[in-house]
């Protein structure tokens, strides 16, 4: 009798679970139908990004977006033009090429995706196209996923957790990313869906190395036509337009190796100032790093060991963070990865002086006179560790 009751209970529980899943799918199907009725949208979006474990966004920027459904583009399925709040063109995509604006250099770079041979186009779809593809994936995939749909008074909160062997990103459809620095390939996508119109107004994406979110405000639907969209109409007239990968005629800068390292004064994670001229060790190892940079993260144990093995009188290890430049993010990153060496926030001036262009990691090894004796671009554990160690040892001898 007990066995029979247990079997009945399991059957009823399974039936209830299946019914709940069917209800979620029915509602998501309704949302998807509404999204597919959007031919265009104009809106303000708030973009945010932060590192796992951080509670404050290191990046929060508003944009104005004109989004178009573009059925001719079978890859992304959408086109868009993006503007700053002052209505300056920031970038866009027309279904064939992506435009990236570099204000400081007065250049617009067009990428037609022929230089980099990737299985996808490196274009993050605009808001409604992105959320449409997430829902479509959730309803159609055979991947290992879980779906949650919670009632939050004025909206529903949808959470999709993807438990595949690779991280999943959406460049139009879902793509499975080879990320050698992902210690956990789980991908999480969350949508907040208004009950008033059954359309998303916010999404959040979380992976082990980065979290981002977009909130969509002040939307006007179906006021624009893709027939009237011409990406080049938005290009500022005084900007140079060139193709991605096209070489520019730029002055050849003198080699930094062999010259005195430019001095700097930067803030550490406690907002205290540190100057290169204040450092008294015999050798200095500078790493231009980036929060969210995989190779930079892999180099941390080696840099910690260098600091411990040599001692601060012989060697000072200094990381200059070039991507986030936010004290709170820096503190979180240092704590999370147990960094024991100096960690500073970059300025535009120090990046320009050391000519890294914001690339990371780049290592500079300075002697006791603060002459740059060696520059190493990138990090390969098997090779770079030895190269750095040999250079430091040689200077100390």
Phi, psi and omega in degrees: 000315180298319179298319180295318178296321179296317180297318180296318180297317179297319179297314180296319179297318179295319180295319179295320179297315179296322179295319179296319178296320179297322179295319177300313182295322178298316181292317179297325176298322177295316178297318179298318177301319180293319179296323182286350175273351181276112177269333176202160177204140172242132185199167170260134175237143176253114180262133179227151176211147177201169182267149176306134181094342179274149181250354180237129180296132177275349181218124178213109188221135175270146174222158170253132187233134165256115183248140180230136166289132184227087184294340178292328177279103184275001182262299179269321180084011182205161171229163180198159167231136186240139184226153171287166178303336178271014175065035171265135183298130183249331180162172180183181183209132184248010181100344177237326182214154178253139177252130177239130185258131174244094186300316185300322181265357183054052182229141169245122180259127178257127178249114177261011171069024178261344182276309178269118182271090180247156178285357180218167172268128184283069180226120173282118183299152176294171196309304188288327174294318181298309183294326177298317181290326177296314181293317180301317177299313183301324183279335188250342190286155170254009178293168177281104182226159166234146180234133175236140177225110185247139177278121181237053177066276185268355181212169170252144176250116180254129179235122179248120177248122183254120185246061178262176181282346178231153175294147181247125176240155182249106169246075197083249177285177181283139175233145183260117193263130173277100180241101183293349182258006180272108179281343176219113185280002180301135176240136182235131176234130180237141176233140171252123190239120179294139176285334185294327180226003180053048176228145179292147173233356177204144169226157178223134180240130181229128172225171190296338185253348187194147176232138177219159180210150176226129175247133187252125186232157170051057186274138168239124186261143168054040175261345184246161178235134177300336180295334182265001186272122174224110187303320184293342178298338183267353183291128174301138188294331184267012180263141172284137177247126179217160182277148176300133181092348179286130182286142178255151174275095181240151179299142178280120181279146178295149179296134180282332181299129179097355177249164180291134181296134176302135179286159179208156171229117186229164178267141173270186185289349176260009181068021174267144182276142177227135178245147176301322182293344179278342185282129188253357182294160182291321180234145176237131172252113176262130172242118169277112190240176178214128175294123185103354179276118183300307180300324177299317180297319181295331183283347188302309181302321179295317180293321175301317181294321177302313181299317181290320185290322186265329183083152189288343177288329179267321186217132170246127178258126184230124173259132176247110187277120190255349189263306185270316179055040185233125186299319181294317178296320178298317179297316179299316181295316179298315181294316184296322185256010176054046179284128183253354181261174184293136183228113187240161177260131182286165167237165176301325183295317183289326176295319179292317182296323183264000170057039179272340182066016183087002178292153179207145353275149171229128183253135174239128178251120185249140178274189186294339177268004181064030169278137178285114184261337180203142175235131180233123179262130178083176181217121172234112190309316185291330186258312189292321179305312181294319182297316179292314182298318179297319181294318180294312180301318179299319180290324181287333179283000000 
